[in-house]
């Protein structure tokens, strides 16, 4: 059968609109809409038969029941569903009415065509409405992870618009101790603030939180507000102990803003707003608009950490003993059984982690300041104390005296194999701007480079 015979057969099933007719031949030729294909075939058949040409009004089509005449209408409906929402990319999906799906199958079956001939109603709708949405809103279609996902529910006559989250990357420094990274609900009242019906929880004074401030609480709300979103979630590249500060390079994080109405916020002023809001307890730098994939990168990328610890000894230690012990730890593989202080619900296991660098300064017989650069996951408090021989070797074990960390700071977080700040994960072009160096202090930059060559 020739293509014209196929077209005649399809046309013979009842009134079939140009688009539904042409759709059965959607894989033929390029640069044509299905409606153009359908009309051309009808014209060619009329010429071939030398019969009068009779157009078929789309509204009378038994296959799509007239839906193929409504691309513009659906596009306008989609555009108005996201009025007031800023976006750059979108994707259109269509929920085909079951009846139309059946009709499409029936059309091909009755005429002996391949059941998969051409394309589906859904594909045409996605494309035709999609093109129009792009023109109306001056945005681009994106098949990966668009800013907006439209779902056209043809039968219900509704457009569902899902506004995907927006992401802001940065590094934070925590300048005060006793601030957890994320909000920490009170365990006694499960974050409700009350015990029983209405007795104020004495543990958290009715606030529902064990700590009144968190890095998340100080950083995320201003970003959520700048993007006019409904809520914000904080994703950190690991976390320091609640009582440890995070200084130096800062720690990479991503704030995810849900249902954002704005996406292209100016990160320079935003950084100042966040820092004002955090009132010197936490500060952020190097804010960039990031892609969805940055969340996983921040959570999964192997990172080494550099620590600075104040240490107290139970008995006298000489300057030489300290430097010998630190020299032994440098380059050592440390076996650590899950520390006693770690959540007992976590499975106990022995892990091995490297100490890349160990150094320090002896202050007096019972005090020192030590610095370690170690593989991610190394427990520093236990590296110093030995944790009742659960960590081996340890500073206390090598010295033969008790040793305790009295103050801990994380001063560097570095990607082991590559930097966190990969341009492929950013949505803005701040990287072209030399001011965006997240580590503008030349001393720190040199220290970081030196450390990396040591590994
Ligand atoms: Zn039709
Ligand atoms: Zn409580």
Coordinates of C-alpha atoms and ligand atoms in Angstrom, one line a residue:
X1 CA 0.0 0.0 0.0
X2 CA 1.3 3.5 -0.8
X3 CA 1.2 6.3 1.6
X4 CA -1.8 7.8 -0.3
X5 CA -3.6 4.5 0.0
X6 CA -2.9 4.5 3.8
X7 CA -4.2 8.1 4.0
X8 CA -7.4 7.2 2.1
X9 CA -7.9 4.3 4.4
X10 CA -7.5 6.5 7.5
X11 CA -9.8 9.1 6.1
X12 CA -12.4 6.4 5.3
X13 CA -12.8 5.6 9.0
X14 CA -14.9 8.7 9.6
X15 CA -14.0 12.4 10.0
X16 CA -10.3 12.5 10.9
X17 CA -8.6 15.9 11.4
X18 CA -5.5 16.9 9.6
X19 CA -3.3 16.5 12.7
X20 CA -4.7 13.0 13.6
X21 CA -4.3 11.9 9.9
X22 CA -0.7 13.3 9.7
X23 CA 0.2 11.9 13.1
X24 CA 0.2 8.4 11.7
X25 CA 3.0 9.5 9.4
X26 CA 4.9 11.6 11.9
X27 CA 8.1 9.8 11.2
X28 CA 8.0 10.8 7.5
X29 CA 10.0 13.9 6.5
X30 CA 11.0 16.8 8.7
X31 CA 10.1 20.4 9.3
X32 CA 6.3 19.7 9.0
X33 CA 3.6 19.7 11.6
X34 CA 1.3 16.7 11.7
X35 CA -1.5 18.9 10.5
X36 CA 0.6 19.9 7.5
X37 CA 1.3 16.3 6.7
X38 CA -2.4 15.4 7.0
X39 CA -3.6 18.2 4.9
X40 CA -1.0 17.6 2.2
X41 CA -1.9 13.9 2.0
X42 CA -5.5 14.8 1.7
X43 CA -4.8 17.2 -1.1
X44 CA -2.5 14.8 -2.9
X45 CA -5.1 12.0 -2.6
X46 CA -7.8 14.4 -4.0
X47 CA -5.5 15.4 -6.9
X48 CA -4.6 11.7 -7.5
X49 CA -8.3 10.7 -7.6
X50 CA -9.3 14.0 -9.4
X51 CA -12.0 14.4 -6.8
X52 CA -13.2 17.6 -5.2
X53 CA -11.1 18.5 -2.1
X54 CA -13.0 18.5 1.2
X55 CA -11.4 19.7 4.3
X56 CA -12.3 18.0 7.6
X57 CA -13.0 20.4 10.5
X58 CA -10.9 19.5 13.5
X59 CA -13.9 19.8 15.8
X60 CA -15.5 16.9 14.0
X61 CA -12.5 14.5 14.4
X62 CA -13.6 11.2 16.0
X63 CA -10.0 10.4 17.1
X64 CA -9.1 13.5 19.1
X65 CA -12.6 14.8 19.5
X66 CA -11.4 18.2 18.5
X67 CA -8.6 18.5 21.0
X68 CA -6.0 19.1 18.2
X69 CA -7.6 22.5 17.5
X70 CA -6.9 23.6 21.1
X71 CA -3.0 23.9 21.3
X72 CA -3.1 27.7 21.7
X73 CA -5.8 27.5 24.3
X74 CA -3.8 25.0 26.4
X75 CA -0.6 27.0 26.0
X76 CA -2.4 30.1 27.3
X77 CA -3.8 28.1 30.2
X78 CA -0.3 26.8 31.0
X79 CA 1.2 30.3 30.9
X80 CA -1.4 31.7 33.2
X81 CA -0.9 28.9 35.7
X82 CA 2.6 30.3 36.3
X83 CA 1.9 34.0 36.2
X84 CA 4.2 35.8 38.5
X85 CA 6.7 32.9 38.6
X86 CA 10.1 33.5 37.1
X87 CA 11.5 30.6 35.2
X88 CA 13.9 29.9 32.3
X89 CA 13.1 26.4 31.3
X90 CA 10.0 24.2 31.2
X91 CA 8.7 20.9 30.0
X92 CA 5.2 19.9 29.0
X93 CA 3.6 16.6 29.7
X94 CA 0.2 15.5 28.7
X95 CA -2.3 13.1 30.3
X96 CA -4.2 11.7 27.3
X97 CA -7.9 11.0 27.9
X98 CA -8.3 7.2 27.8
X99 CA -10.9 7.5 25.1
X100 CA -8.5 9.3 22.8
X101 CA -5.8 6.7 23.5
X102 CA -8.3 4.0 22.5
X103 CA -9.3 5.9 19.4
X104 CA -5.7 6.2 18.3
X105 CA -5.2 2.5 18.6
X106 CA -8.5 1.8 16.8
X107 CA -7.6 4.1 13.9
X108 CA -4.4 2.2 13.2
X109 CA -6.0 -1.2 13.8
X110 CA -8.9 -0.6 11.4
X111 CA -6.6 0.5 8.6
X112 CA -4.1 -2.2 9.1
X113 CA -1.3 0.1 10.1
X114 CA 1.4 -0.7 12.6
X115 CA -0.1 -0.1 16.1
X116 CA 2.9 2.2 16.7
X117 CA 2.7 4.0 13.3
X118 CA 3.8 7.7 13.5
X119 CA 3.6 9.1 17.0
X120 CA 1.1 9.3 19.9
X121 CA -1.4 12.1 20.6
X122 CA 0.6 12.8 23.8
X123 CA 3.9 13.4 21.9
X124 CA 2.2 15.9 19.5
X125 CA 0.4 17.7 22.3
X126 CA 3.6 18.0 24.4
X127 CA 5.5 19.4 21.4
X128 CA 2.8 21.7 19.9
X129 CA 1.7 23.1 23.2
X130 CA 5.3 23.2 24.4
X131 CA 6.4 25.4 21.4
X132 CA 3.5 27.8 22.1
X133 CA 4.3 28.0 25.8
X134 CA 7.9 28.9 24.9
X135 CA 6.8 31.7 22.6
X136 CA 4.3 33.0 25.1
X137 CA 6.6 33.0 28.1
X138 CA 9.9 33.6 26.3
X139 CA 11.5 30.5 27.9
X140 CA 13.2 27.4 26.7
X141 CA 12.1 23.8 26.7
X142 CA 14.4 21.5 28.7
X143 CA 14.1 17.8 28.9
X144 CA 16.4 17.2 31.8
X145 CA 15.3 19.1 34.9
X146 CA 13.3 22.1 33.9
X147 CA 12.4 25.0 36.2
X148 CA 8.7 24.3 35.6
X149 CA 7.0 21.0 34.8
X150 CA 3.5 21.4 33.2
X151 CA 1.1 18.5 33.1
X152 CA -1.9 19.0 30.8
X153 CA -4.8 17.0 32.1
X154 CA -6.9 17.1 29.0
X155 CA -10.0 15.3 30.4
X156 CA -10.1 17.5 33.6
X157 CA -9.4 20.6 31.6
X158 CA -6.6 21.6 34.0
X159 CA -2.9 22.4 33.9
X160 CA -0.8 21.3 36.9
X161 CA 2.4 23.3 37.1
X162 CA 5.2 22.0 39.3
X163 CA 7.7 24.6 40.2
X164 CA 11.0 22.8 40.8
X165 CA 13.3 23.9 43.6
X166 CA 16.1 26.5 43.1
X167 CA 19.5 26.0 44.6
X168 CA 22.1 28.3 46.1
X169 CA 25.6 27.1 46.8
X170 CA 28.1 28.7 49.2
X171 CA 30.5 28.1 52.0
X172 CA 29.7 28.9 55.6
X173 CA 31.9 29.7 58.6
X174 CA 30.4 29.1 62.1
X175 CA 32.1 31.6 64.3
X176 CA 30.4 30.5 67.6
X177 CA 30.3 27.1 69.3
X178 CA 27.1 25.3 70.3
X179 CA 25.3 25.9 67.1
X180 CA 24.2 22.8 65.3
X181 CA 24.3 22.8 61.5
X182 CA 20.6 22.0 61.0
X183 CA 17.6 22.6 63.2
X184 CA 17.7 20.2 66.1
X185 CA 14.2 19.4 67.4
X186 CA 14.0 18.7 71.2
X187 CA 14.0 15.0 71.9
X188 CA 12.0 15.2 75.0
X189 CA 8.9 16.7 73.4
X190 CA 9.7 15.6 69.8
X191 CA 9.9 19.2 68.7
X192 CA 6.3 20.0 69.9
X193 CA 7.3 22.3 72.7
X194 CA 4.7 20.7 75.0
X195 CA 4.5 17.5 77.0
X196 CA 1.1 15.8 77.1
X197 CA -1.7 18.1 76.3
X198 CA -0.3 21.5 77.1
X199 CA 2.5 21.3 79.7
X200 CA 5.4 23.4 78.5
X201 CA 8.5 21.2 77.8
X202 CA 11.1 22.1 80.5
X203 CA 13.9 20.7 78.3
X204 CA 13.5 23.3 75.5
X205 CA 11.4 25.9 77.4
X206 CA 8.5 25.2 75.0
X207 CA 10.5 26.2 71.9
X208 CA 10.6 22.7 70.5
X209 CA 14.3 23.1 69.7
X210 CA 17.3 21.9 71.7
X211 CA 19.4 24.7 70.3
X212 CA 17.8 28.0 69.6
X213 CA 20.1 28.8 66.6
X214 CA 21.3 26.6 63.8
X215 CA 23.4 27.3 60.7
X216 CA 20.3 26.4 58.7
X217 CA 18.1 28.7 60.7
X218 CA 20.6 31.6 60.3
X219 CA 21.3 31.1 56.6
X220 CA 18.3 29.5 54.8
X221 CA 15.4 31.9 55.6
X222 CA 16.9 35.0 53.9
X223 CA 17.7 32.9 50.8
X224 CA 14.1 31.5 50.9
X225 CA 12.7 35.0 51.1
X226 CA 15.0 36.3 48.4
X227 CA 13.6 33.7 46.0
X228 CA 10.1 34.0 47.4
X229 CA 9.9 30.3 48.1
X230 CA 7.7 28.3 50.4
X231 CA 10.4 26.7 52.4
X232 CA 14.2 26.1 52.4
X233 CA 16.3 23.1 53.2
X234 CA 20.0 23.1 54.1
X235 CA 22.4 20.5 52.6
X236 CA 25.9 20.6 54.1
X237 CA 29.1 18.9 52.9
X238 CA 29.3 16.9 56.1
X239 CA 29.0 18.6 59.5
X240 CA 31.2 19.6 62.4
X241 CA 30.4 18.8 66.0
X242 CA 27.9 21.2 67.6
X243 CA 30.6 22.5 69.9
X244 CA 33.2 22.9 67.1
X245 CA 33.6 26.1 65.1
X246 CA 33.9 26.1 61.4
X247 CA 36.5 28.6 60.3
X248 CA 39.1 29.0 57.5
X249 CA 37.8 27.9 54.1
X250 CA 34.3 27.4 55.4
X251 CA 32.2 24.4 54.6
X252 CA 30.3 23.9 51.3
X253 CA 26.5 23.9 51.5
X254 CA 23.5 24.1 49.2
X255 CA 20.2 25.7 50.2
X256 CA 17.3 24.3 48.4
X257 CA 14.3 26.7 48.0
X258 CA 11.0 25.1 47.2
X259 CA 8.4 26.7 44.9
X260 CA 10.6 29.7 44.2
X261 CA 8.9 32.7 42.4
X262 CA 12.3 34.2 41.7
X263 CA 15.4 32.3 40.5
X264 CA 17.9 34.9 39.2
X265 CA 18.7 36.7 42.4
X266 CA 21.8 38.7 42.6
X267 CA 24.1 36.7 44.8
X268 CA 26.4 39.5 45.9
X269 CA 23.6 41.5 47.8
X270 CA 22.1 38.2 48.9
X271 CA 25.4 37.3 50.6
X272 CA 25.2 40.6 52.6
X273 CA 21.6 40.0 53.6
X274 CA 22.4 36.5 54.8
X275 CA 25.4 37.8 56.8
X276 CA 23.3 40.6 58.3
X277 CA 20.7 38.1 59.3
X278 CA 23.3 35.8 60.9
X279 CA 24.7 38.6 63.1
X280 CA 28.2 37.4 63.1
X281 CA 27.4 34.0 64.5
X282 CA 27.7 32.5 61.0
X283 CA 28.9 34.0 57.8
X284 CA 28.7 32.8 54.2
X285 CA 30.7 33.6 51.1
X286 CA 31.0 32.6 47.5
X287 CA 27.2 32.3 47.0
X288 CA 26.3 31.0 43.5
X289 CA 23.1 29.9 41.9
X290 CA 23.6 26.2 41.5
X291 CA 22.0 23.3 39.7
X292 CA 20.0 20.5 41.2
X293 CA 23.0 18.2 40.9
X294 CA 25.0 20.3 43.3
X295 CA 23.1 18.9 46.2
X296 CA 24.4 15.4 45.5
X297 CA 27.9 16.7 44.8
X298 CA 28.0 18.5 48.2
X299 CA 26.8 15.5 50.0
X300 CA 28.8 12.8 48.2
X301 CA 32.1 14.4 47.1
X302 CA 35.0 13.0 49.2
X303 CA 36.5 15.8 51.3
X304 CA 39.4 16.0 53.6
X305 CA 39.3 18.3 56.6
X306 CA 41.8 20.3 58.5
X307 CA 41.3 20.7 62.3
X308 CA 42.7 22.9 64.9
X309 CA 42.4 21.6 68.5
X310 CA 43.3 22.8 72.0
X311 CA 44.4 19.8 74.0
X312 CA 44.9 19.3 77.7
X313 CA 47.1 16.4 79.1
X314 CA 46.5 14.5 82.4
X315 CA 50.2 14.5 83.1
X316 CA 53.3 16.4 82.1
X317 CA 54.4 16.1 78.4
X318 CA 57.6 17.6 77.1
X319 CA 57.9 19.5 73.9
X320 CA 60.0 16.7 72.3
X321 CA 57.5 14.0 73.4
X322 CA 54.7 16.0 71.8
X323 CA 56.6 16.5 68.5
X324 CA 57.6 12.9 68.3
X325 CA 54.1 11.7 68.9
X326 CA 52.8 14.1 66.2
X327 CA 55.5 13.0 63.8
X328 CA 54.3 9.4 64.4
X329 CA 50.7 10.4 63.6
X330 CA 51.6 12.1 60.4
X331 CA 50.9 9.8 57.5
X332 CA 49.5 7.1 59.8
X333 CA 46.4 5.0 59.2
X334 CA 44.1 5.3 62.1
X335 CA 41.7 2.5 63.1
X336 CA 38.7 3.8 64.8
X337 CA 36.0 1.8 66.3
X338 CA 32.7 3.8 66.5
X339 CA 33.2 6.4 69.2
X340 CA 31.4 6.0 72.5
X341 CA 29.9 9.5 72.1
X342 CA 28.3 8.6 68.7
X343 CA 24.6 7.8 68.6
X344 CA 24.2 4.2 69.8
X345 CA 21.6 3.5 67.2
X346 CA 24.4 3.7 64.6
X347 CA 26.0 0.4 63.7
X348 CA 29.4 -0.1 65.4
X349 CA 32.2 -0.7 63.0
X350 CA 35.9 -0.1 62.7
X351 CA 36.9 2.3 60.1
X352 CA 40.4 3.2 58.8
X353 CA 41.2 6.8 58.0
X354 CA 44.5 8.5 57.0
X355 CA 46.1 11.4 58.8
X356 CA 47.7 13.4 56.0
X357 CA 49.4 15.9 58.2
X358 CA 49.9 16.4 62.0
X359 CA 51.5 19.3 63.7
X360 CA 51.2 21.4 66.7
X361 CA 52.6 23.7 69.3
X362 CA 53.5 22.9 72.8
X363 CA 52.2 25.5 75.2
X364 CA 53.2 24.1 78.6
X365 CA 53.5 20.7 80.3
X366 CA 49.8 20.0 80.2
X367 CA 48.6 22.1 77.2
X368 CA 49.1 22.2 73.5
X369 CA 47.5 23.3 70.3
X370 CA 47.5 20.6 67.6
X371 CA 46.5 20.7 63.9
X372 CA 45.5 17.7 61.8
X373 CA 44.7 17.4 58.2
X374 CA 42.9 14.1 57.7
X375 CA 40.7 12.0 55.4
X376 CA 37.0 12.6 55.6
X377 CA 35.4 10.7 58.5
X378 CA 38.4 10.8 60.8
X379 CA 37.2 11.5 64.4
X380 CA 39.6 14.1 65.8
X381 CA 38.5 14.1 69.5
X382 CA 39.1 10.3 69.6
X383 CA 42.4 10.7 67.6
X384 CA 43.6 12.8 70.5
X385 CA 42.0 10.9 73.5
X386 CA 42.2 7.3 72.1
X387 CA 38.7 6.8 73.3
X388 CA 39.6 4.0 75.7
X389 CA 41.7 2.3 73.1
X390 CA 38.9 2.3 70.5
X391 CA 41.1 4.5 68.3
X392 CA 44.6 3.3 67.5
X393 CA 47.1 4.9 67.3
X394 CA 46.2 8.0 69.1
X395 CA 48.0 11.0 70.6
X396 CA 47.2 9.9 74.2
X397 CA 48.3 6.3 73.4
X398 CA 51.6 7.5 71.9
X399 CA 52.3 9.9 74.8
X400 CA 51.1 7.4 77.5
X401 CA 49.1 10.1 79.2
X402 CA 45.4 11.1 79.0
X403 CA 44.7 13.8 76.4
X404 CA 41.4 15.7 75.9
X405 CA 40.3 18.1 73.2
X406 CA 39.0 21.2 75.1
X407 CA 38.2 23.2 72.0
X408 CA 37.9 22.2 68.4
X409 CA 37.8 24.1 65.1
X410 CA 37.5 22.8 61.6
X411 CA 39.6 25.2 59.5
X412 CA 39.4 23.6 56.1
X413 CA 37.2 21.4 54.0
X414 CA 38.7 20.4 50.6
X415 CA 37.5 18.1 47.9
X416 CA 39.9 15.1 47.9
X417 CA 40.2 14.8 44.2
X418 CA 38.6 17.9 42.8
X419 CA 37.2 21.2 44.0
X420 CA 33.6 21.5 45.0
X421 CA 33.3 24.6 42.9
X422 CA 33.0 23.1 39.4
X423 CA 31.5 25.5 36.9
X424 CA 29.3 22.7 35.4
X425 CA 27.3 22.9 38.6
X426 CA 26.5 26.6 38.6
X427 CA 23.7 28.5 36.9
X428 CA 25.2 31.9 37.0
X429 CA 28.4 33.2 35.4
X430 CA 30.0 34.5 38.6
X431 CA 33.0 32.2 37.9
X432 CA 34.1 34.7 35.2
X433 CA 34.4 37.3 37.9
X434 CA 37.7 37.0 39.7
X435 CA 36.1 38.3 42.9
X436 CA 34.2 35.0 43.3
X437 CA 37.2 33.2 44.7
X438 CA 35.7 31.6 47.8
X439 CA 39.0 31.8 49.6
X440 CA 40.2 35.4 49.0
X441 CA 42.8 35.4 51.8
X442 CA 46.1 34.8 50.1
X443 CA 47.6 33.0 53.1
X444 CA 44.8 30.5 53.3
X445 CA 44.9 29.9 49.5
X446 CA 48.6 29.1 49.8
X447 CA 48.0 26.8 52.8
X448 CA 45.4 25.0 50.8
X449 CA 47.6 24.6 47.8
X450 CA 50.5 23.4 50.0
X451 CA 48.3 20.8 51.6
X452 CA 47.0 19.5 48.4
X453 CA 50.5 18.9 47.1
X454 CA 51.3 17.0 50.3
X455 CA 48.7 14.4 49.7
Ligands
LIG1 ZN1 -8.1 14.8 15.5
LIG2 ZN1 11.1 20.1 74.3

